[in-house]
Coordinates of C-alpha atoms and ligand atoms in Angstrom, one line a residue:
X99 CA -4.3 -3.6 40.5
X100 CA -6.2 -6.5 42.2
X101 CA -8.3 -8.8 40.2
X102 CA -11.9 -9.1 41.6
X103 CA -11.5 -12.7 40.9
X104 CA -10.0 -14.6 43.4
X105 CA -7.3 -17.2 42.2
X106 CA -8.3 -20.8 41.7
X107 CA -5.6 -22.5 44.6
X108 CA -2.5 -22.6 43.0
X109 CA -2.3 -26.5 43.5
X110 CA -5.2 -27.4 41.3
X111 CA -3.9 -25.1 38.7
X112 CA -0.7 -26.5 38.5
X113 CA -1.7 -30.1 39.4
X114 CA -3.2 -29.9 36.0
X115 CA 0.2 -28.0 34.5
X116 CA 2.6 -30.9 35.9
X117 CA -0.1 -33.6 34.1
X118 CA -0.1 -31.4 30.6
X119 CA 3.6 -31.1 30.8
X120 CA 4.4 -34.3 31.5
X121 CA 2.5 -35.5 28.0
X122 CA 4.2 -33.0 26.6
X123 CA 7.7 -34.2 27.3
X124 CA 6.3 -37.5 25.7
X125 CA 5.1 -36.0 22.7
X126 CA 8.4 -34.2 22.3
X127 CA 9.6 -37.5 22.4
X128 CA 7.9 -39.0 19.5
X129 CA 8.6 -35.5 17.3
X130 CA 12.1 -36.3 18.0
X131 CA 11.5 -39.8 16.6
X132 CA 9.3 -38.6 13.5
X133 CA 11.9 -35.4 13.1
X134 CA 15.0 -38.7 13.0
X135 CA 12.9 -40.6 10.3
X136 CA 12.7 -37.6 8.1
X137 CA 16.6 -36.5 8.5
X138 CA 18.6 -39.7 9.9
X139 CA 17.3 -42.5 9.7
X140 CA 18.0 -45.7 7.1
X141 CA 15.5 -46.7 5.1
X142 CA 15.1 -50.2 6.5
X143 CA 13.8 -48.5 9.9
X144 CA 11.0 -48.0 9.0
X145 CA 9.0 -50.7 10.1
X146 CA 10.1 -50.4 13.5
X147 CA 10.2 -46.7 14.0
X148 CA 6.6 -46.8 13.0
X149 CA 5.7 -49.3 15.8
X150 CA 7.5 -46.9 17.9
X151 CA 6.0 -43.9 17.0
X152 CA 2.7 -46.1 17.2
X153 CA 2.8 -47.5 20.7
X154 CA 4.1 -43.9 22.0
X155 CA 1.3 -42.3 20.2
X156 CA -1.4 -44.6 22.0
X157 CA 0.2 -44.5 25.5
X158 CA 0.2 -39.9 25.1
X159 CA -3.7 -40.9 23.3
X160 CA -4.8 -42.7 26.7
X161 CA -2.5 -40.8 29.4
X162 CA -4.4 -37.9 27.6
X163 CA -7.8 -39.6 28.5
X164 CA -7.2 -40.2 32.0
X165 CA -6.5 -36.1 32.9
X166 CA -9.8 -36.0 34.4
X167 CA -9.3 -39.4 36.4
X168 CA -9.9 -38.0 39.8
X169 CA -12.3 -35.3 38.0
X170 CA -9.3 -32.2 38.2
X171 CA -10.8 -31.1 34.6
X172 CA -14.4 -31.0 34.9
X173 CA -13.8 -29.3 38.7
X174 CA -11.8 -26.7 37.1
X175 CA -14.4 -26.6 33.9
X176 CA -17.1 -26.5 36.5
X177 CA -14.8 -22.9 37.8
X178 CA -14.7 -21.8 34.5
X179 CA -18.2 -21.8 34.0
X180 CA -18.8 -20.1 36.8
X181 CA -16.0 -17.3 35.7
X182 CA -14.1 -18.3 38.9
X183 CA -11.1 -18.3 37.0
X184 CA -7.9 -15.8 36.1
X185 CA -7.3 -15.3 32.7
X186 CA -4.1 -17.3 32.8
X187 CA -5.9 -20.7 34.3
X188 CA -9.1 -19.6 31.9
X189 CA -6.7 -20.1 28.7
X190 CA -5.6 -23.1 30.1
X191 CA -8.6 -24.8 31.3
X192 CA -10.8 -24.1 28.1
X193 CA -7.9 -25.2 25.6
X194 CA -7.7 -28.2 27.5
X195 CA -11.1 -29.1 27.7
X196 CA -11.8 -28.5 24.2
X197 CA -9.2 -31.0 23.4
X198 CA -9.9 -33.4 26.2
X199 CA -13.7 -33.7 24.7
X200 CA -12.8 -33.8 21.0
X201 CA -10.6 -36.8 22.1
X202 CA -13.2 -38.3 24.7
X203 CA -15.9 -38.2 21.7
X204 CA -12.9 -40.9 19.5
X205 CA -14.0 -44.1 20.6
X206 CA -10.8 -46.2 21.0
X207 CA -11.5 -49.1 18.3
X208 CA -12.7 -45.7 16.1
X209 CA -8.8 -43.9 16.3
X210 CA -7.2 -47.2 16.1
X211 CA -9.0 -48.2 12.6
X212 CA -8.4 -44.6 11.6
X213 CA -5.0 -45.0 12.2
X214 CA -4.8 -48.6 10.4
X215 CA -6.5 -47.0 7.5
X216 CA -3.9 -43.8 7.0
X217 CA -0.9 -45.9 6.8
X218 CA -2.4 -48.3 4.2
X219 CA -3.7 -45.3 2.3
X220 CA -0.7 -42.9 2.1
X221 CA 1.0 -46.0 0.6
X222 CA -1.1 -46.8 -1.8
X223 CA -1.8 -43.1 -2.8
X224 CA 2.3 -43.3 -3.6
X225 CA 2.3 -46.1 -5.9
X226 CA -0.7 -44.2 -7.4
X227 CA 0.7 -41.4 -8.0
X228 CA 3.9 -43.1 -9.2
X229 CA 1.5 -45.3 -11.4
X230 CA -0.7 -42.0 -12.7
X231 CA -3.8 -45.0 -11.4
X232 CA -6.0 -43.0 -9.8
X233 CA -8.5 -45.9 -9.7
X234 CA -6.1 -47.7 -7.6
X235 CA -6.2 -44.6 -4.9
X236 CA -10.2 -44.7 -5.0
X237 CA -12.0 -47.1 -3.2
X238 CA -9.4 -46.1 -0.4
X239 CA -10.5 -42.7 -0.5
X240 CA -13.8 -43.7 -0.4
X241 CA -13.2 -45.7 3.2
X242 CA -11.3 -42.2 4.1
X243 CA -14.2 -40.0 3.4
X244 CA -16.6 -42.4 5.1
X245 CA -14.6 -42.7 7.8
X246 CA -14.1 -39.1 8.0
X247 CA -17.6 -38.3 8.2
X248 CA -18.1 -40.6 10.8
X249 CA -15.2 -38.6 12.8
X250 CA -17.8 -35.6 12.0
X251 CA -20.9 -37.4 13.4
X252 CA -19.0 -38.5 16.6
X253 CA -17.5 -34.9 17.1
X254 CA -20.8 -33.0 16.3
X255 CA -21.6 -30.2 14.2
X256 CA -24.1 -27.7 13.4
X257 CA -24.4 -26.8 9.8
X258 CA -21.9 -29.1 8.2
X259 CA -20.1 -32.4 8.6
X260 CA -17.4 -30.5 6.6
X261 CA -16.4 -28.0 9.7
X262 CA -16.2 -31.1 12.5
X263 CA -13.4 -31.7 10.5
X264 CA -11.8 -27.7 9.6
X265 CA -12.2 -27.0 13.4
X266 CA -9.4 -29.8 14.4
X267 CA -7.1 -27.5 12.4
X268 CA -8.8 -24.2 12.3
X269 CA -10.5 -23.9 15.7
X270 CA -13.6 -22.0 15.8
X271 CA -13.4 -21.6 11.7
X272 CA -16.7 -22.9 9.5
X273 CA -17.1 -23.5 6.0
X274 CA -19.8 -21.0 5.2
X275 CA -17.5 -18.0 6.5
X276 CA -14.8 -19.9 4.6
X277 CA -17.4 -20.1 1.4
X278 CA -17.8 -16.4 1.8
X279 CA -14.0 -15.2 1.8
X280 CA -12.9 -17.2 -0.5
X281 CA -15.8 -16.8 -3.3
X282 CA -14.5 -12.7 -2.7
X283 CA -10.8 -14.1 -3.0
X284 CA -11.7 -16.0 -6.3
X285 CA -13.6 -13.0 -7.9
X286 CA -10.7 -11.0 -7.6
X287 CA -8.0 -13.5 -8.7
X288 CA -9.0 -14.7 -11.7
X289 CA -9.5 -11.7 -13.7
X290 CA -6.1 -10.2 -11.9
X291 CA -4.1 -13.4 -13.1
X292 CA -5.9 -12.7 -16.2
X293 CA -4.8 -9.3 -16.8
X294 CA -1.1 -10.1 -15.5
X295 CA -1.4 -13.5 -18.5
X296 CA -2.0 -10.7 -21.0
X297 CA 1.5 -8.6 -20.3
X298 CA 3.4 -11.3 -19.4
X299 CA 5.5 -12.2 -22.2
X300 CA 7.6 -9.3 -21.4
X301 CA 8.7 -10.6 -18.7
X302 CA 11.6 -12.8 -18.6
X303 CA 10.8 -16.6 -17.1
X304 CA 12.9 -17.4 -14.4
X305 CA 15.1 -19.2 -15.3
X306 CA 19.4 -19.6 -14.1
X307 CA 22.4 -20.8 -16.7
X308 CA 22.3 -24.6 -16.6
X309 CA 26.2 -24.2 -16.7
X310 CA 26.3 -22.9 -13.3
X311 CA 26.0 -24.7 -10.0
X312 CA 25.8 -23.7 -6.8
X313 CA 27.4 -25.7 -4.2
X314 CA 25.8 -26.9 -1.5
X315 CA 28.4 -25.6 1.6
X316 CA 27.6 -22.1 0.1
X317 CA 24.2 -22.5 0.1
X318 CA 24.2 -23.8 3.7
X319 CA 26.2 -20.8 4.8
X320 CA 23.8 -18.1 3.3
X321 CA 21.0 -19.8 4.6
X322 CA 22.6 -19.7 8.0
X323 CA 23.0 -16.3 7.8
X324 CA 19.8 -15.8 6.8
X325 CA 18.1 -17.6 9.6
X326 CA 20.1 -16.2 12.1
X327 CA 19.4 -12.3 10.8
X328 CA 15.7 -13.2 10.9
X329 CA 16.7 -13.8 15.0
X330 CA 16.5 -17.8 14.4
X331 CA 18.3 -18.6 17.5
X332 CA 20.7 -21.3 16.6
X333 CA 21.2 -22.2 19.8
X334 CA 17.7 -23.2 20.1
X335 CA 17.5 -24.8 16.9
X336 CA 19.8 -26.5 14.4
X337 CA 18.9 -26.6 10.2
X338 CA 19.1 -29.9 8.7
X339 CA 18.3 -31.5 5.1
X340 CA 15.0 -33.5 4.1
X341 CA 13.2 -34.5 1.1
X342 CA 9.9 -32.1 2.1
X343 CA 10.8 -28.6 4.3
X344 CA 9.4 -28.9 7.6
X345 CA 9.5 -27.4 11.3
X346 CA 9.0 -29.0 14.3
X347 CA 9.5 -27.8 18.1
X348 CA 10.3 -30.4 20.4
X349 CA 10.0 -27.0 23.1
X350 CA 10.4 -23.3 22.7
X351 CA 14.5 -24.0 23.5
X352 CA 14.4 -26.8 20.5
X353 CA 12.5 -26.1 17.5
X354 CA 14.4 -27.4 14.4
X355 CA 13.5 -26.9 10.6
X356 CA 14.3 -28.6 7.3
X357 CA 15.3 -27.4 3.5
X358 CA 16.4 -29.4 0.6
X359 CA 19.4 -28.5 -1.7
X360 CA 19.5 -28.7 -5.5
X361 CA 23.2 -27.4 -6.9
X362 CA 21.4 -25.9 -10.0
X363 CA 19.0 -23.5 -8.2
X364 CA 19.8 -22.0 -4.7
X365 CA 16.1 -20.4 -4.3
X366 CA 14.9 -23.6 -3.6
X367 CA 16.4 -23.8 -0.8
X368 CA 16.5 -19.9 0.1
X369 CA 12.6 -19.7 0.0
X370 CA 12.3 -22.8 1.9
X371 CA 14.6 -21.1 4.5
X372 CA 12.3 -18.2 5.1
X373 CA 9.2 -20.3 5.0
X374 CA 10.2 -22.6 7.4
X375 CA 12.1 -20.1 9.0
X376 CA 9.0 -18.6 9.7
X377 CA 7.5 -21.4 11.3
X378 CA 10.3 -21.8 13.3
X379 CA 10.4 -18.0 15.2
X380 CA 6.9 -18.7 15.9
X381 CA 7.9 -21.7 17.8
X382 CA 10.6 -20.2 19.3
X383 CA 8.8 -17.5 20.7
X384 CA 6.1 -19.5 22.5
X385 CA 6.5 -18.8 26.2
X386 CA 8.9 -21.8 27.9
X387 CA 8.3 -21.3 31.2
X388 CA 4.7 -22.5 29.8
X389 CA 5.7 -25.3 28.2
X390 CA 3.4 -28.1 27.9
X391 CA 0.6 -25.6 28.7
X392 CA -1.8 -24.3 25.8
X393 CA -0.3 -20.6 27.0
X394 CA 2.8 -22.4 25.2
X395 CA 1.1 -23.4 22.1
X396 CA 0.6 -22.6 18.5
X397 CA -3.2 -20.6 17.8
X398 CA -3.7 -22.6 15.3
X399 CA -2.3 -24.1 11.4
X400 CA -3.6 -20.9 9.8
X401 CA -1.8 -18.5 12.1
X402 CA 0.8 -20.5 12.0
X403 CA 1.0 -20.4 8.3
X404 CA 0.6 -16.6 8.4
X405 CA 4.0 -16.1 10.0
X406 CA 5.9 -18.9 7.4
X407 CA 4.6 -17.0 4.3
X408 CA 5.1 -13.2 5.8
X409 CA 8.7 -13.6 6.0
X410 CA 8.4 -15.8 2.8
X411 CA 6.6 -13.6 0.8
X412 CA 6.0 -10.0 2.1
X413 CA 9.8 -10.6 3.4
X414 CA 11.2 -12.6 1.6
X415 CA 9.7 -11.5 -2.1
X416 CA 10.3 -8.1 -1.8
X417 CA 12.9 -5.2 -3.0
X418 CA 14.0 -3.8 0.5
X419 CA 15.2 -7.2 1.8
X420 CA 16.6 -7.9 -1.6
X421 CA 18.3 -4.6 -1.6
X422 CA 20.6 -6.2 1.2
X423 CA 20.5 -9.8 0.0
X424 CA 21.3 -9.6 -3.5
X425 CA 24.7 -7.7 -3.0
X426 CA 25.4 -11.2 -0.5
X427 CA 24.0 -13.7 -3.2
X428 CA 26.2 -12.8 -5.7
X429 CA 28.7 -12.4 -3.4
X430 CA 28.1 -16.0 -2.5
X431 CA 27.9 -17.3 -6.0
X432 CA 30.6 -15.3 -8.2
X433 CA 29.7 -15.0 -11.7
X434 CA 26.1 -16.7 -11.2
X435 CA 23.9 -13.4 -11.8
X436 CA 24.2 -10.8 -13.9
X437 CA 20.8 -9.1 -13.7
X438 CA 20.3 -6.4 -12.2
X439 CA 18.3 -5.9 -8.6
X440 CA 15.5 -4.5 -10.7
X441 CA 15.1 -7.2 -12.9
X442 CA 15.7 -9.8 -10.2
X443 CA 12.9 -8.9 -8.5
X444 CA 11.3 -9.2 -11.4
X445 CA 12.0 -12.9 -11.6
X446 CA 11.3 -14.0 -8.4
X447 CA 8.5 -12.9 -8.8
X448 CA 7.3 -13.9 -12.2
X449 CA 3.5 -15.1 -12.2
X450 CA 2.2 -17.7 -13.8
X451 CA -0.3 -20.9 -13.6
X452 CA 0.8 -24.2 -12.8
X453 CA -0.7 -27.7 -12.4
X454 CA 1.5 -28.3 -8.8
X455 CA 0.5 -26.1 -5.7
X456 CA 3.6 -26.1 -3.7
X457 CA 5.7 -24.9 -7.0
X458 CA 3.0 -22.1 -6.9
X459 CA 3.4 -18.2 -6.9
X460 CA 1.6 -16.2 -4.2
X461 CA -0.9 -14.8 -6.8
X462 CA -2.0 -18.6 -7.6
X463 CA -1.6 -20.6 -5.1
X464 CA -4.5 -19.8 -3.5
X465 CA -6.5 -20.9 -6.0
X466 CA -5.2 -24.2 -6.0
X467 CA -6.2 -24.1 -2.0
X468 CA -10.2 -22.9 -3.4
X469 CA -10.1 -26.2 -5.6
X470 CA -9.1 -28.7 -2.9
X471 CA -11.9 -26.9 -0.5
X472 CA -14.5 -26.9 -2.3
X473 CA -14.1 -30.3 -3.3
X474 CA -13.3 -32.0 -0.2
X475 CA -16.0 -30.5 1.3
X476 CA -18.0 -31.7 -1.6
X477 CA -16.8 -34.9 -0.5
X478 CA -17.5 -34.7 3.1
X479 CA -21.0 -33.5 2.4
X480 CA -22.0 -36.3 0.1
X481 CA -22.4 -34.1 -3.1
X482 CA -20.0 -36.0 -5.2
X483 CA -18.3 -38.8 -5.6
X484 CA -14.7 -40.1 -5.5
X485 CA -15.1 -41.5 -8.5
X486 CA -16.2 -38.3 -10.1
X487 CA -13.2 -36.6 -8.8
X488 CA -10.1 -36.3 -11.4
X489 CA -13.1 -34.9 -14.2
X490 CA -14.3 -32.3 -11.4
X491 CA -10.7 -31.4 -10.3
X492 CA -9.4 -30.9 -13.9
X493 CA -12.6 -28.5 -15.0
X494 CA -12.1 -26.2 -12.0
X495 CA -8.4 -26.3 -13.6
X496 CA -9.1 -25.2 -16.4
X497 CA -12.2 -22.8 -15.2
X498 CA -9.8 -20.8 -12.2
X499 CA -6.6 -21.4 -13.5
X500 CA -7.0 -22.0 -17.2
X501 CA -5.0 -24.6 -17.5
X502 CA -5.7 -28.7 -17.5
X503 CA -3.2 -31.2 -16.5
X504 CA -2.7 -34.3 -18.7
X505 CA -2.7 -36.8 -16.3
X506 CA -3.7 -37.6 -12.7
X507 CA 0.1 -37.7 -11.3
X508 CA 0.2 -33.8 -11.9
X509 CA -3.5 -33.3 -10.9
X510 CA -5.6 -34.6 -8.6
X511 CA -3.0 -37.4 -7.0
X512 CA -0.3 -34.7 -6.2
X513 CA -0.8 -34.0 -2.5
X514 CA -0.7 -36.7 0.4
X515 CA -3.1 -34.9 2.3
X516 CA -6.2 -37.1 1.6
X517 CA -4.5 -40.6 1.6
X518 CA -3.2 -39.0 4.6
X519 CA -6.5 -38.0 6.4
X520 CA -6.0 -34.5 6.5
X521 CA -9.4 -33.5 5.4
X522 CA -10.0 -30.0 6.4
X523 CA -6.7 -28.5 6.2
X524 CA -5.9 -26.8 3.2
X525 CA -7.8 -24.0 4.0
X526 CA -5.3 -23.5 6.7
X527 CA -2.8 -22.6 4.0
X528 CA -5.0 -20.3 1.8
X529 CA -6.0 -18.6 5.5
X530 CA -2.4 -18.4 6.4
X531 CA -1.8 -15.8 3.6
X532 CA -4.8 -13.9 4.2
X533 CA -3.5 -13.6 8.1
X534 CA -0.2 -12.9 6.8
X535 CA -1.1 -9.5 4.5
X536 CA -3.3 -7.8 7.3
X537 CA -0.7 -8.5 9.6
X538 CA 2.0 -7.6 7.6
X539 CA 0.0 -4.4 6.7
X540 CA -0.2 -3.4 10.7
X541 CA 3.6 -4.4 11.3
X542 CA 4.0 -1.2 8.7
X543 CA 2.2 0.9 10.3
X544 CA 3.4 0.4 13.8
X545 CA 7.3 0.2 13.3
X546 CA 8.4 3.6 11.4
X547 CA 10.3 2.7 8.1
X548 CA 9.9 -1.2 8.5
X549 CA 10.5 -1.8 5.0
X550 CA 14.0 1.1 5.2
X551 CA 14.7 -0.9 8.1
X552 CA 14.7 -4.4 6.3
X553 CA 16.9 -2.9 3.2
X554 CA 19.6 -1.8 6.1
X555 CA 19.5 -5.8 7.1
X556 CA 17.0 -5.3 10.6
X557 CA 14.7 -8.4 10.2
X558 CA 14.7 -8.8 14.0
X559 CA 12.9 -5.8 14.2
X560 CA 10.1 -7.3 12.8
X561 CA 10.5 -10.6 14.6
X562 CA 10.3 -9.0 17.9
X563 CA 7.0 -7.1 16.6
X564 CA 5.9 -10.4 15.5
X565 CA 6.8 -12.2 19.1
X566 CA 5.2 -9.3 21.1
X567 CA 2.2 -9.3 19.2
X568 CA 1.5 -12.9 18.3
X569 CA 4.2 -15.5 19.2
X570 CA 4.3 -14.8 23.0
X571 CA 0.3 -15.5 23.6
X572 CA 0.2 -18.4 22.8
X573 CA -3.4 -19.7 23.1
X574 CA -4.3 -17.4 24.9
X575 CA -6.8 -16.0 22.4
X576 CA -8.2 -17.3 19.7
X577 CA -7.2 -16.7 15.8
X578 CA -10.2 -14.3 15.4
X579 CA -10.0 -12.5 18.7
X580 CA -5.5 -12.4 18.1
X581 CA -6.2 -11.0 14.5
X582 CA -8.7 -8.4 16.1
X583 CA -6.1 -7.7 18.7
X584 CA -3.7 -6.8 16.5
X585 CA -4.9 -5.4 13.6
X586 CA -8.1 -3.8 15.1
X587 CA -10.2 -6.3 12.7
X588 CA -11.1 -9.7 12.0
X589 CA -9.8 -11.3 8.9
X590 CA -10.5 -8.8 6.0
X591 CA -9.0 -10.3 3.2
X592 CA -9.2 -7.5 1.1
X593 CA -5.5 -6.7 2.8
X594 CA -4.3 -9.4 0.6
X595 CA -5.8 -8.4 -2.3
X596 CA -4.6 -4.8 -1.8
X597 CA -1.2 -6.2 -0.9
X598 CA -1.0 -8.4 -4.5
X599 CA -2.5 -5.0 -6.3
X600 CA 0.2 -2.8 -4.8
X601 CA 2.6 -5.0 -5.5
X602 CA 2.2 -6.4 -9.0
X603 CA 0.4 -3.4 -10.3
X604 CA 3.4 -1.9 -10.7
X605 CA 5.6 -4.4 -11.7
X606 CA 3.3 -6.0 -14.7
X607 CA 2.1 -2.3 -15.7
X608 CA -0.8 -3.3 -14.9
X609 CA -4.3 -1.5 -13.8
X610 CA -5.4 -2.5 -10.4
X611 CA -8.4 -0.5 -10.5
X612 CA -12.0 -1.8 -10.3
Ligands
LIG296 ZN1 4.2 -23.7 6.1

């Protein structure tokens, strides 16, 4: 059927395309660069690699800027307005609006001193944290929150300074809606980690003989395998070693990931696999023929997240796909397991507290997210101080998570995200599970015997639902009107909490009721 609408001319359309693209291929470039300095490159590069990624950075920054020279942008904004558009250019034109304005509102001499400030602090918040001196990190903080709240003012807001800042990683997500899931999430957790820290001395920590080791060439063969039965197309992508995980698409037809190997525990690298693994599909499955185009890019960090941790956790956690892997593992590793599928399962997925997020389980970790949010924005909003800030972070310790760490190293100085400027993200991460469980819970429903599927070794199965349903859209629609899309709601998080209830219920002996 005809559209009512009549096309915007094809040349202004794709005038606009050829620009975005172009920038694209730049910033593809300097990925490549920053993806190099993570897996290649020797150490005394980087001084120079940094002047390269800087200058790059800058030239993309003010290419960026001058889109609208001959006003293409606001002529097409104007359109849009007007709903003269199709809902192919609409996607395009608002995504790239809201970004051209965002950038427009950054006063040059503002993104330069920004930039200035983040290198100096992320170095200094590593000899911090190597020093356990927190004092040494602060007055740099300080500058970072200031500046950040000056980012806030420029970018406008209308309740708080806090969600300026969430809505570069989270478009269209505030912090009272955040406030309100996560005060429902943190009602539910802590008595459920509570009740699963009174039976759980039966269980058995996990834990592998110290005598065995598990070479790396192994490890890098089932991981291989593993990607590739997920449908990680390796000829689109290649795996390579790091000291952090991480994914990052140069375009749909290169989107590479990172895992790190340690001989004495193969999970550490198997988990990371899945994770990234994750990522990487999503990035995969953004449309090329788009490329450059917001109908080729990611929703945003929290959807993105949603799709590392469902094959991580509702994947990659659970008895089905273990029912195939384990056979393969211990296969893999003669002579390295002798427990039994049941009790396997157990042990990867044995809950308990910790002081560091990333080495967290999925029933903690996102309390450790709630901590960093409600501080930061704490932060942002004025209503305490840096210097207040290891005291506050180790009583909501001990009040969520019942546990305190001893010193700064393993509390408050463990993430780079602050020294780095990231203020505003880790909600992305906490949101990312959330996503994950309600769409996980609708991937059930519509493919018959998903999870008797995933036990017979189909994963792609699930990544085709997952590319049909999420991937393939792009930015087309936002992360509340995808999630409605696909799951017929808006985020509920109560499809986590059902998810860890149904889950670990059974497998503490636990009541989930009430
Ligand atoms: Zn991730």
């Amino acid at each position: 059927m005809l559209s009512r609408k009549t096309q915007t001319p094809r040349n202004e359309i794709e005038k606009l395309s050829e620009r975005l693209r172009e920038l694209s291929y730049l910033g593809s470039a300097i990925s490549v660069l920053q993806w190099d300095q993570e897996v290649n490159m020797p150490k005394k590069g980087a001084d120079a690699r940094a002047k390269s990624i800087s200058l790059l950075a800058g030239l993309v920054h003010t290419q960026f800027l001058n889109i609208d020279r001959d006003g293409l942008l606001s002529g097409l904004k104007k359109k849009l307005e007007d709903d003269r558009l199709a809902p192919r250019e609409v996607t395009i034109v608002r995504e790239t609006w809201r970004s051209f304005e965002r950038a427009r509102k950054l006063p040059e001499t503002f993104v330069k001193a920004m930039a200035e400030l983040t290198s100096k602090a992320q170095n200094v918040w590593q000899e911090a944290r190597e020093e356990n001196n927190f004092a040494k990190f602060a007055p740099y903080l300080e500058r970072m929150v200031e500046k950040k709240r000056e980012e806030a003012k420029l970018v406008g807001y209308e309740h708080s300074p806090y969600d300026a800042l969430l809505d570069d990683y989270e478009p269209g997500a505030t912090s009272g809606e955040l406030e309100r899931i996560f005060t429902d999430l943190k009602n539910f957790l802590i008595p459920f980690i509570a009740k699963i820290k009174k039976v759980s001395k039966s269980i058995r920590p996990y834990a592998l003989a110290e005598s065995v080791t598990f070479p790396i060439e192994k490890q890098v063969v089932f991981n291989t395998e593993l990607a590739e039965a997920m449908g990680y197309d390796l000829d689109a992508g290649r795996i390579d070693v790091s000291t952090h995980p991480f994914t990052t698409g140069f375009h749909p037809h290169d989107v590479r990931f990172t895992v790190r190997y340690n001989v004495h525990d193969p999970f550490e690298s198997i988990f990371p696999t899945l994770h990234e693994g994750g990522h990487a599909l999503y990035d995969q499955g953004l449309p090329h023929e788009e490329f450059g185009t917001p109908l080729s890019d990611a929703v945003s960090l929290g959807i993105h997240e949603s799709q590392s941790r469902l094959w991580e956790n509702m994947v990659g956690k659970s008895l089905p796909f273990w029912k195939r892997w384990y056979p393969k593992l211990k296969k893999a590793f003669p002579g390295a397991f002798s427990a039994s599928l049941g009790e396997f399962y157990k042990i990867i997925n044995t809950v308990k507290p910790t002081l560091i997020r990333v080495d967290a389980d999925e029933v903690t970790y996102n309390l450790h997210i709630i901590i960093r949010f409600e501080l930061e924005k704490a932060l942002i909003e004025g209503t305490i101080e840096v210097r207040d800030l290891p005291k506050l972070w180790n009583e909501r310790y001990k009040e969520y998570l019942g546990i305190v760490p001893k010193t700064d190293r393993e509390g408050v100085l463990q993430d780079v995200h602050w020294g780095a400027g990231y203020i505003g993200y880790f909600p992305t991460y906490a949101l990312g599970n959330l996503y994950s469980a309600q769409f996980w819970n609708t991937a059930k429903k519509h493919i018959p015997k998903l999870e008797e599927k995933i036990a017979k070794g189909d994963l792609t199965i699930l990544r085709n639902w997952l590319r049909t349903h999420i991937h393939t859209h792009g930015k087309s629609f936002s992360a509340r009107d995808l999630t409605l899309r696909v799951t017929g709601e808006t985020l509920n998080p109560d499809y986590f909490s059902a998810y860890l209830k149904d889950k670990y219920g059974p497998l503490y002996g636990i009541d989930t009721r009430g």
